[in-house]
Amino acid sequence: MFSSETSSGETTEGGKCPFTGVISDAFQEEPEPAESEGPIWTTEALERLERIPAFVRPMAKMGIESFAKDNGHDEITGEVMDAARGNFPAQF
């Protein structure tokens, strides 16, 4: 009988391919890192966000959230939106 050792140190008996463990280890999926929660939006900021045209709203929201994160804001308020306004070509 043949015996082989996997990369994790386990020994298997039988006529199995000695590379089975290596291939198995190579295709194991690593867990994805948990996404952190985005910033909290105030009611005023959400109302202003709703006034942005729907076709650009997702991009505007990502830009505002990115600005808030880069500048250390945990909460998006009207003031944060005013500060982020300089990053956008149109007014919101």
PDB file of N, CA and C in Angstrom:
ATOM      1  N   MET A   1       0.835  -1.183   0.000  1.00  0.00           N
ATOM      2  CA  MET A   1       0.000   0.000   0.000  1.00  0.00           C
ATOM      3  C   MET A   1       0.874   1.240   0.000  1.00  0.00           C
ATOM      4  N   PHE A   2       0.370   2.245  -0.664  1.00  0.00           N
ATOM      5  CA  PHE A   2       1.062   3.520  -0.705  1.00  0.00           C
ATOM      6  C   PHE A   2       0.529   4.420   0.396  1.00  0.00           C
ATOM      7  N   SER A   3       1.355   5.316   0.856  1.00  0.00           N
ATOM      8  CA  SER A   3       0.878   6.347   1.773  1.00  0.00           C
ATOM      9  C   SER A   3       1.436   7.677   1.295  1.00  0.00           C
ATOM     10  N   SER A   4       0.663   8.695   1.484  1.00  0.00           N
ATOM     11  CA  SER A   4       1.109  10.023   1.078  1.00  0.00           C
ATOM     12  C   SER A   4       0.755  11.015   2.167  1.00  0.00           C
ATOM     13  N   GLU A   5       1.467  12.116   2.168  1.00  0.00           N
ATOM     14  CA  GLU A   5       1.242  13.141   3.179  1.00  0.00           C
ATOM     15  C   GLU A   5       0.739  14.405   2.501  1.00  0.00           C
ATOM     16  N   THR A   6      -0.342  14.982   3.050  1.00  0.00           N
ATOM     17  CA  THR A   6      -0.881  16.220   2.493  1.00  0.00           C
ATOM     18  C   THR A   6      -0.076  17.394   3.032  1.00  0.00           C
ATOM     19  N   SER A   7      -0.299  18.561   2.467  1.00  0.00           N
ATOM     20  CA  SER A   7       0.438  19.747   2.907  1.00  0.00           C
ATOM     21  C   SER A   7       0.104  20.121   4.348  1.00  0.00           C
ATOM     22  N   SER A   8      -1.033  19.661   4.849  1.00  0.00           N
ATOM     23  CA  SER A   8      -1.387  19.940   6.235  1.00  0.00           C
ATOM     24  C   SER A   8      -0.819  18.899   7.191  1.00  0.00           C
ATOM     25  N   GLY A   9      -0.027  17.961   6.661  1.00  0.00           N
ATOM     26  CA  GLY A   9       0.642  16.981   7.503  1.00  0.00           C
ATOM     27  C   GLY A   9      -0.132  15.703   7.721  1.00  0.00           C
ATOM     28  N   GLU A  10      -1.299  15.559   7.119  1.00  0.00           N
ATOM     29  CA  GLU A  10      -2.090  14.349   7.286  1.00  0.00           C
ATOM     30  C   GLU A  10      -1.554  13.269   6.360  1.00  0.00           C
ATOM     31  N   THR A  11      -1.559  12.049   6.830  1.00  0.00           N
ATOM     32  CA  THR A  11      -1.111  10.929   6.017  1.00  0.00           C
ATOM     33  C   THR A  11      -2.327  10.164   5.541  1.00  0.00           C
ATOM     34  N   THR A  12      -2.364   9.866   4.244  1.00  0.00           N
ATOM     35  CA  THR A  12      -3.469   9.096   3.693  1.00  0.00           C
ATOM     36  C   THR A  12      -2.933   7.774   3.195  1.00  0.00           C
ATOM     37  N   GLU A  13      -3.730   6.758   3.308  1.00  0.00           N
ATOM     38  CA  GLU A  13      -3.357   5.422   2.855  1.00  0.00           C
ATOM     39  C   GLU A  13      -4.074   5.119   1.559  1.00  0.00           C
ATOM     40  N   GLY A  14      -3.514   4.235   0.780  1.00  0.00           N
ATOM     41  CA  GLY A  14      -4.180   3.784  -0.424  1.00  0.00           C
ATOM     42  C   GLY A  14      -3.455   4.264  -1.657  1.00  0.00           C
ATOM     43  N   GLY A  15      -4.056   4.009  -2.799  1.00  0.00           N
ATOM     44  CA  GLY A  15      -3.442   4.324  -4.070  1.00  0.00           C
ATOM     45  C   GLY A  15      -3.828   5.686  -4.600  1.00  0.00           C
ATOM     46  N   LYS A  16      -4.125   6.619  -3.734  1.00  0.00           N
ATOM     47  CA  LYS A  16      -4.514   7.952  -4.181  1.00  0.00           C
ATOM     48  C   LYS A  16      -3.308   8.719  -4.702  1.00  0.00           C
ATOM     49  N   CYS A  17      -3.581   9.649  -5.547  1.00  0.00           N
ATOM     50  CA  CYS A  17      -2.542  10.519  -6.099  1.00  0.00           C
ATOM     51  C   CYS A  17      -1.910  11.324  -4.965  1.00  0.00           C
ATOM     52  N   PRO A  18      -0.598  11.404  -4.916  1.00  0.00           N
ATOM     53  CA  PRO A  18       0.045  12.151  -3.831  1.00  0.00           C
ATOM     54  C   PRO A  18      -0.197  13.656  -3.915  1.00  0.00           C
ATOM     55  N   PHE A  19      -0.695  14.131  -5.053  1.00  0.00           N
ATOM     56  CA  PHE A  19      -0.932  15.561  -5.212  1.00  0.00           C
ATOM     57  C   PHE A  19      -2.363  15.969  -4.878  1.00  0.00           C
ATOM     58  N   THR A  20      -3.193  15.019  -4.493  1.00  0.00           N
ATOM     59  CA  THR A  20      -4.589  15.319  -4.181  1.00  0.00           C
ATOM     60  C   THR A  20      -4.699  16.393  -3.106  1.00  0.00           C
ATOM     61  N   GLY A  21      -3.922  16.263  -2.055  1.00  0.00           N
ATOM     62  CA  GLY A  21      -3.964  17.239  -0.963  1.00  0.00           C
ATOM     63  C   GLY A  21      -3.494  18.609  -1.395  1.00  0.00           C
ATOM     64  N   VAL A  22      -2.460  18.658  -2.231  1.00  0.00           N
ATOM     65  CA  VAL A  22      -1.931  19.934  -2.702  1.00  0.00           C
ATOM     66  C   VAL A  22      -2.977  20.660  -3.539  1.00  0.00           C
ATOM     67  N   ILE A  23      -3.607  19.924  -4.438  1.00  0.00           N
ATOM     68  CA  ILE A  23      -4.625  20.526  -5.299  1.00  0.00           C
ATOM     69  C   ILE A  23      -5.831  20.949  -4.474  1.00  0.00           C
ATOM     70  N   SER A  24      -6.221  20.123  -3.537  1.00  0.00           N
ATOM     71  CA  SER A  24      -7.350  20.453  -2.677  1.00  0.00           C
ATOM     72  C   SER A  24      -7.067  21.728  -1.883  1.00  0.00           C
ATOM     73  N   ASP A  25      -5.854  21.838  -1.338  1.00  0.00           N
ATOM     74  CA  ASP A  25      -5.491  23.029  -0.568  1.00  0.00           C
ATOM     75  C   ASP A  25      -5.460  24.281  -1.442  1.00  0.00           C
ATOM     76  N   ALA A  26      -5.038  24.131  -2.696  1.00  0.00           N
ATOM     77  CA  ALA A  26      -4.916  25.279  -3.592  1.00  0.00           C
ATOM     78  C   ALA A  26      -6.272  25.879  -3.943  1.00  0.00           C
ATOM     79  N   PHE A  27      -7.317  25.067  -3.937  1.00  0.00           N
ATOM     80  CA  PHE A  27      -8.625  25.557  -4.351  1.00  0.00           C
ATOM     81  C   PHE A  27      -9.560  25.862  -3.189  1.00  0.00           C
ATOM     82  N   GLN A  28      -9.061  25.827  -1.967  1.00  0.00           N
ATOM     83  CA  GLN A  28      -9.895  26.199  -0.833  1.00  0.00           C
ATOM     84  C   GLN A  28     -10.048  27.711  -0.831  1.00  0.00           C
ATOM     85  N   GLU A  29     -11.278  28.155  -0.682  1.00  0.00           N
ATOM     86  CA  GLU A  29     -11.550  29.589  -0.694  1.00  0.00           C
ATOM     87  C   GLU A  29     -11.229  30.187   0.663  1.00  0.00           C
ATOM     88  N   GLU A  30     -10.566  31.334   0.617  1.00  0.00           N
ATOM     89  CA  GLU A  30     -10.298  32.059   1.844  1.00  0.00           C
ATOM     90  C   GLU A  30     -11.510  32.935   2.145  1.00  0.00           C
ATOM     91  N   PRO A  31     -11.859  33.056   3.406  1.00  0.00           N
ATOM     92  CA  PRO A  31     -13.013  33.904   3.730  1.00  0.00           C
ATOM     93  C   PRO A  31     -12.723  35.353   3.364  1.00  0.00           C
ATOM     94  N   GLU A  32     -13.743  36.014   2.818  1.00  0.00           N
ATOM     95  CA  GLU A  32     -13.597  37.417   2.450  1.00  0.00           C
ATOM     96  C   GLU A  32     -13.643  38.262   3.712  1.00  0.00           C
ATOM     97  N   PRO A  33     -12.836  39.317   3.745  1.00  0.00           N
ATOM     98  CA  PRO A  33     -12.887  40.179   4.927  1.00  0.00           C
ATOM     99  C   PRO A  33     -14.252  40.845   5.030  1.00  0.00           C
ATOM    100  N   ALA A  34     -14.726  40.964   6.239  1.00  0.00           N
ATOM    101  CA  ALA A  34     -16.036  41.583   6.457  1.00  0.00           C
ATOM    102  C   ALA A  34     -15.958  43.062   6.111  1.00  0.00           C
ATOM    103  N   GLU A  35     -16.932  43.514   5.353  1.00  0.00           N
ATOM    104  CA  GLU A  35     -16.963  44.929   5.004  1.00  0.00           C
ATOM    105  C   GLU A  35     -17.409  45.721   6.220  1.00  0.00           C
ATOM    106  N   SER A  36     -16.716  46.811   6.432  1.00  0.00           N
ATOM    107  CA  SER A  36     -17.119  47.645   7.546  1.00  0.00           C
ATOM    108  C   SER A  36     -18.393  48.396   7.159  1.00  0.00           C
ATOM    109  N   GLU A  37     -19.149  48.702   8.164  1.00  0.00           N
ATOM    110  CA  GLU A  37     -20.370  49.456   7.925  1.00  0.00           C
ATOM    111  C   GLU A  37     -20.004  50.841   7.417  1.00  0.00           C
ATOM    112  N   GLY A  38     -20.814  51.352   6.540  1.00  0.00           N
ATOM    113  CA  GLY A  38     -20.586  52.694   6.031  1.00  0.00           C
ATOM    114  C   GLY A  38     -20.965  53.720   7.078  1.00  0.00           C
ATOM    115  N   PRO A  39     -20.740  54.974   6.773  1.00  0.00           N
ATOM    116  CA  PRO A  39     -21.093  56.031   7.723  1.00  0.00           C
ATOM    117  C   PRO A  39     -22.611  56.138   7.895  1.00  0.00           C
ATOM    118  N   ILE A  40     -23.006  56.727   8.981  1.00  0.00           N
ATOM    119  CA  ILE A  40     -24.426  56.944   9.273  1.00  0.00           C
ATOM    120  C   ILE A  40     -24.867  58.225   8.572  1.00  0.00           C
ATOM    121  N   TRP A  41     -26.011  58.159   7.930  1.00  0.00           N
ATOM    122  CA  TRP A  41     -26.572  59.319   7.228  1.00  0.00           C
ATOM    123  C   TRP A  41     -27.660  59.943   8.088  1.00  0.00           C
ATOM    124  N   THR A  42     -27.603  61.261   8.271  1.00  0.00           N
ATOM    125  CA  THR A  42     -28.675  61.954   8.988  1.00  0.00           C
ATOM    126  C   THR A  42     -29.890  62.073   8.066  1.00  0.00           C
ATOM    127  N   THR A  43     -31.035  62.360   8.657  1.00  0.00           N
ATOM    128  CA  THR A  43     -32.264  62.524   7.876  1.00  0.00           C
ATOM    129  C   THR A  43     -32.112  63.653   6.863  1.00  0.00           C
ATOM    130  N   GLU A  44     -31.521  64.756   7.294  1.00  0.00           N
ATOM    131  CA  GLU A  44     -31.309  65.894   6.391  1.00  0.00           C
ATOM    132  C   GLU A  44     -30.437  65.491   5.200  1.00  0.00           C
ATOM    133  N   ALA A  45     -29.357  64.762   5.472  1.00  0.00           N
ATOM    134  CA  ALA A  45     -28.446  64.356   4.394  1.00  0.00           C
ATOM    135  C   ALA A  45     -29.140  63.392   3.435  1.00  0.00           C
ATOM    136  N   LEU A  46     -29.950  62.480   3.969  1.00  0.00           N
ATOM    137  CA  LEU A  46     -30.677  61.547   3.097  1.00  0.00           C
ATOM    138  C   LEU A  46     -31.687  62.279   2.220  1.00  0.00           C
ATOM    139  N   GLU A  47     -32.347  63.296   2.781  1.00  0.00           N
ATOM    140  CA  GLU A  47     -33.289  64.089   1.985  1.00  0.00           C
ATOM    141  C   GLU A  47     -32.565  64.816   0.856  1.00  0.00           C
ATOM    142  N   ARG A  48     -31.400  65.344   1.158  1.00  0.00           N
ATOM    143  CA  ARG A  48     -30.614  66.017   0.117  1.00  0.00           C
ATOM    144  C   ARG A  48     -30.140  65.016  -0.925  1.00  0.00           C
ATOM    145  N   LEU A  49     -29.765  63.829  -0.479  1.00  0.00           N
ATOM    146  CA  LEU A  49     -29.316  62.792  -1.407  1.00  0.00           C
ATOM    147  C   LEU A  49     -30.441  62.421  -2.369  1.00  0.00           C
ATOM    148  N   GLU A  50     -31.673  62.378  -1.880  1.00  0.00           N
ATOM    149  CA  GLU A  50     -32.824  62.043  -2.722  1.00  0.00           C
ATOM    150  C   GLU A  50     -33.079  63.083  -3.808  1.00  0.00           C
ATOM    151  N   ARG A  51     -32.603  64.303  -3.603  1.00  0.00           N
ATOM    152  CA  ARG A  51     -32.790  65.357  -4.610  1.00  0.00           C
ATOM    153  C   ARG A  51     -31.773  65.262  -5.749  1.00  0.00           C
ATOM    154  N   ILE A  52     -30.766  64.428  -5.579  1.00  0.00           N
ATOM    155  CA  ILE A  52     -29.778  64.220  -6.644  1.00  0.00           C
ATOM    156  C   ILE A  52     -30.423  63.320  -7.693  1.00  0.00           C
ATOM    157  N   PRO A  53     -30.267  63.615  -8.978  1.00  0.00           N
ATOM    158  CA  PRO A  53     -30.876  62.776 -10.022  1.00  0.00           C
ATOM    159  C   PRO A  53     -30.507  61.299  -9.851  1.00  0.00           C
ATOM    160  N   ALA A  54     -31.510  60.441 -10.042  1.00  0.00           N
ATOM    161  CA  ALA A  54     -31.362  59.008  -9.769  1.00  0.00           C
ATOM    162  C   ALA A  54     -30.208  58.362 -10.527  1.00  0.00           C
ATOM    163  N   PHE A  55     -29.948  58.817 -11.752  1.00  0.00           N
ATOM    164  CA  PHE A  55     -28.913  58.152 -12.542  1.00  0.00           C
ATOM    165  C   PHE A  55     -27.494  58.433 -12.041  1.00  0.00           C
ATOM    166  N   VAL A  56     -27.305  59.484 -11.238  1.00  0.00           N
ATOM    167  CA  VAL A  56     -25.975  59.759 -10.678  1.00  0.00           C
ATOM    168  C   VAL A  56     -25.927  59.578  -9.160  1.00  0.00           C
ATOM    169  N   ARG A  57     -27.074  59.301  -8.557  1.00  0.00           N
ATOM    170  CA  ARG A  57     -27.147  59.197  -7.100  1.00  0.00           C
ATOM    171  C   ARG A  57     -26.193  58.157  -6.514  1.00  0.00           C
ATOM    172  N   PRO A  58     -26.113  56.927  -7.073  1.00  0.00           N
ATOM    173  CA  PRO A  58     -25.184  55.951  -6.478  1.00  0.00           C
ATOM    174  C   PRO A  58     -23.726  56.431  -6.504  1.00  0.00           C
ATOM    175  N   MET A  59     -23.327  57.074  -7.602  1.00  0.00           N
ATOM    176  CA  MET A  59     -21.960  57.567  -7.700  1.00  0.00           C
ATOM    177  C   MET A  59     -21.740  58.726  -6.724  1.00  0.00           C
ATOM    178  N   ALA A  60     -22.723  59.590  -6.594  1.00  0.00           N
ATOM    179  CA  ALA A  60     -22.619  60.703  -5.651  1.00  0.00           C
ATOM    180  C   ALA A  60     -22.530  60.182  -4.220  1.00  0.00           C
ATOM    181  N   LYS A  61     -23.350  59.183  -3.910  1.00  0.00           N
ATOM    182  CA  LYS A  61     -23.338  58.616  -2.560  1.00  0.00           C
ATOM    183  C   LYS A  61     -21.974  58.016  -2.245  1.00  0.00           C
ATOM    184  N   MET A  62     -21.412  57.269  -3.205  1.00  0.00           N
ATOM    185  CA  MET A  62     -20.084  56.684  -2.981  1.00  0.00           C
ATOM    186  C   MET A  62     -19.039  57.777  -2.796  1.00  0.00           C
ATOM    187  N   GLY A  63     -19.134  58.837  -3.588  1.00  0.00           N
ATOM    188  CA  GLY A  63     -18.179  59.931  -3.465  1.00  0.00           C
ATOM    189  C   GLY A  63     -18.271  60.638  -2.126  1.00  0.00           C
ATOM    190  N   ILE A  64     -19.491  60.861  -1.664  1.00  0.00           N
ATOM    191  CA  ILE A  64     -19.694  61.523  -0.372  1.00  0.00           C
ATOM    192  C   ILE A  64     -19.184  60.633   0.755  1.00  0.00           C
ATOM    193  N   GLU A  65     -19.505  59.337   0.688  1.00  0.00           N
ATOM    194  CA  GLU A  65     -19.030  58.413   1.716  1.00  0.00           C
ATOM    195  C   GLU A  65     -17.506  58.320   1.711  1.00  0.00           C
ATOM    196  N   SER A  66     -16.905  58.327   0.537  1.00  0.00           N
ATOM    197  CA  SER A  66     -15.449  58.294   0.439  1.00  0.00           C
ATOM    198  C   SER A  66     -14.843  59.557   1.049  1.00  0.00           C
ATOM    199  N   PHE A  67     -15.432  60.710   0.735  1.00  0.00           N
ATOM    200  CA  PHE A  67     -14.973  61.973   1.312  1.00  0.00           C
ATOM    201  C   PHE A  67     -15.071  61.919   2.833  1.00  0.00           C
ATOM    202  N   ALA A  68     -16.207  61.436   3.342  1.00  0.00           N
ATOM    203  CA  ALA A  68     -16.415  61.364   4.789  1.00  0.00           C
ATOM    204  C   ALA A  68     -15.372  60.460   5.442  1.00  0.00           C
ATOM    205  N   LYS A  69     -15.128  59.312   4.844  1.00  0.00           N
ATOM    206  CA  LYS A  69     -14.148  58.372   5.398  1.00  0.00           C
ATOM    207  C   LYS A  69     -12.754  58.990   5.391  1.00  0.00           C
ATOM    208  N   ASP A  70     -12.374  59.593   4.260  1.00  0.00           N
ATOM    209  CA  ASP A  70     -11.042  60.188   4.132  1.00  0.00           C
ATOM    210  C   ASP A  70     -10.821  61.341   5.104  1.00  0.00           C
ATOM    211  N   ASN A  71     -11.902  61.989   5.517  1.00  0.00           N
ATOM    212  CA  ASN A  71     -11.790  63.144   6.408  1.00  0.00           C
ATOM    213  C   ASN A  71     -12.220  62.841   7.840  1.00  0.00           C
ATOM    214  N   GLY A  72     -12.378  61.562   8.166  1.00  0.00           N
ATOM    215  CA  GLY A  72     -12.642  61.146   9.541  1.00  0.00           C
ATOM    216  C   GLY A  72     -14.048  61.377  10.054  1.00  0.00           C
ATOM    217  N   HIS A  73     -15.021  61.454   9.162  1.00  0.00           N
ATOM    218  CA  HIS A  73     -16.412  61.649   9.588  1.00  0.00           C
ATOM    219  C   HIS A  73     -17.103  60.288   9.715  1.00  0.00           C
ATOM    220  N   ASP A  74     -17.731  60.042  10.873  1.00  0.00           N
ATOM    221  CA  ASP A  74     -18.509  58.816  11.075  1.00  0.00           C
ATOM    222  C   ASP A  74     -19.964  59.007  10.673  1.00  0.00           C
ATOM    223  N   GLU A  75     -20.380  60.254  10.572  1.00  0.00           N
ATOM    224  CA  GLU A  75     -21.768  60.582  10.259  1.00  0.00           C
ATOM    225  C   GLU A  75     -21.793  61.590   9.115  1.00  0.00           C
ATOM    226  N   ILE A  76     -22.682  61.354   8.170  1.00  0.00           N
ATOM    227  CA  ILE A  76     -22.816  62.281   7.051  1.00  0.00           C
ATOM    228  C   ILE A  76     -23.983  63.217   7.339  1.00  0.00           C
ATOM    229  N   THR A  77     -23.647  64.475   7.452  1.00  0.00           N
ATOM    230  CA  THR A  77     -24.625  65.528   7.721  1.00  0.00           C
ATOM    231  C   THR A  77     -24.664  66.469   6.521  1.00  0.00           C
ATOM    232  N   GLY A  78     -25.519  67.457   6.605  1.00  0.00           N
ATOM    233  CA  GLY A  78     -25.560  68.476   5.563  1.00  0.00           C
ATOM    234  C   GLY A  78     -24.228  69.203   5.440  1.00  0.00           C
ATOM    235  N   GLU A  79     -23.567  69.427   6.575  1.00  0.00           N
ATOM    236  CA  GLU A  79     -22.271  70.111   6.558  1.00  0.00           C
ATOM    237  C   GLU A  79     -21.213  69.277   5.840  1.00  0.00           C
ATOM    238  N   VAL A  80     -21.237  67.961   6.055  1.00  0.00           N
ATOM    239  CA  VAL A  80     -20.285  67.082   5.366  1.00  0.00           C
ATOM    240  C   VAL A  80     -20.566  67.112   3.868  1.00  0.00           C
ATOM    241  N   MET A  81     -21.837  67.109   3.504  1.00  0.00           N
ATOM    242  CA  MET A  81     -22.187  67.181   2.085  1.00  0.00           C
ATOM    243  C   MET A  81     -21.724  68.506   1.479  1.00  0.00           C
ATOM    244  N   ASP A  82     -21.850  69.604   2.237  1.00  0.00           N
ATOM    245  CA  ASP A  82     -21.372  70.893   1.747  1.00  0.00           C
ATOM    246  C   ASP A  82     -19.861  70.854   1.522  1.00  0.00           C
ATOM    247  N   ALA A  83     -19.146  70.241   2.451  1.00  0.00           N
ATOM    248  CA  ALA A  83     -17.692  70.146   2.323  1.00  0.00           C
ATOM    249  C   ALA A  83     -17.297  69.259   1.146  1.00  0.00           C
ATOM    250  N   ALA A  84     -18.080  68.209   0.904  1.00  0.00           N
ATOM    251  CA  ALA A  84     -17.777  67.282  -0.195  1.00  0.00           C
ATOM    252  C   ALA A  84     -18.162  67.867  -1.547  1.00  0.00           C
ATOM    253  N   ARG A  85     -18.970  68.880  -1.540  1.00  0.00           N
ATOM    254  CA  ARG A  85     -19.504  69.464  -2.777  1.00  0.00           C
ATOM    255  C   ARG A  85     -18.405  69.861  -3.755  1.00  0.00           C
ATOM    256  N   GLY A  86     -17.276  70.314  -3.268  1.00  0.00           N
ATOM    257  CA  GLY A  86     -16.181  70.727  -4.141  1.00  0.00           C
ATOM    258  C   GLY A  86     -15.613  69.598  -4.982  1.00  0.00           C
ATOM    259  N   ASN A  87     -15.913  68.353  -4.618  1.00  0.00           N
ATOM    260  CA  ASN A  87     -15.419  67.193  -5.370  1.00  0.00           C
ATOM    261  C   ASN A  87     -16.318  66.829  -6.542  1.00  0.00           C
ATOM    262  N   PHE A  88     -17.449  67.518  -6.687  1.00  0.00           N
ATOM    263  CA  PHE A  88     -18.423  67.156  -7.711  1.00  0.00           C
ATOM    264  C   PHE A  88     -18.615  68.309  -8.687  1.00  0.00           C
ATOM    265  N   PRO A  89     -18.841  67.981  -9.951  1.00  0.00           N
ATOM    266  CA  PRO A  89     -19.012  69.039 -10.950  1.00  0.00           C
ATOM    267  C   PRO A  89     -20.356  69.766 -10.858  1.00  0.00           C
ATOM    268  N   ALA A  90     -21.379  69.128 -10.294  1.00  0.00           N
ATOM    269  CA  ALA A  90     -22.709  69.744 -10.219  1.00  0.00           C
ATOM    270  C   ALA A  90     -23.088  69.963  -8.761  1.00  0.00           C
ATOM    271  N   GLN A  91     -24.008  70.858  -8.526  1.00  0.00           N
ATOM    272  CA  GLN A  91     -24.483  71.144  -7.175  1.00  0.00           C
ATOM    273  C   GLN A  91     -25.502  70.099  -6.737  1.00  0.00           C
ATOM    274  N   PHE A  92     -25.523  69.809  -5.443  1.00  0.00           N
ATOM    275  CA  PHE A  92     -26.561  68.930  -4.881  1.00  0.00           C
ATOM    276  C   PHE A  92     -27.059  69.499  -3.592  1.00  0.00           C
TER     277      PHE A  92
END
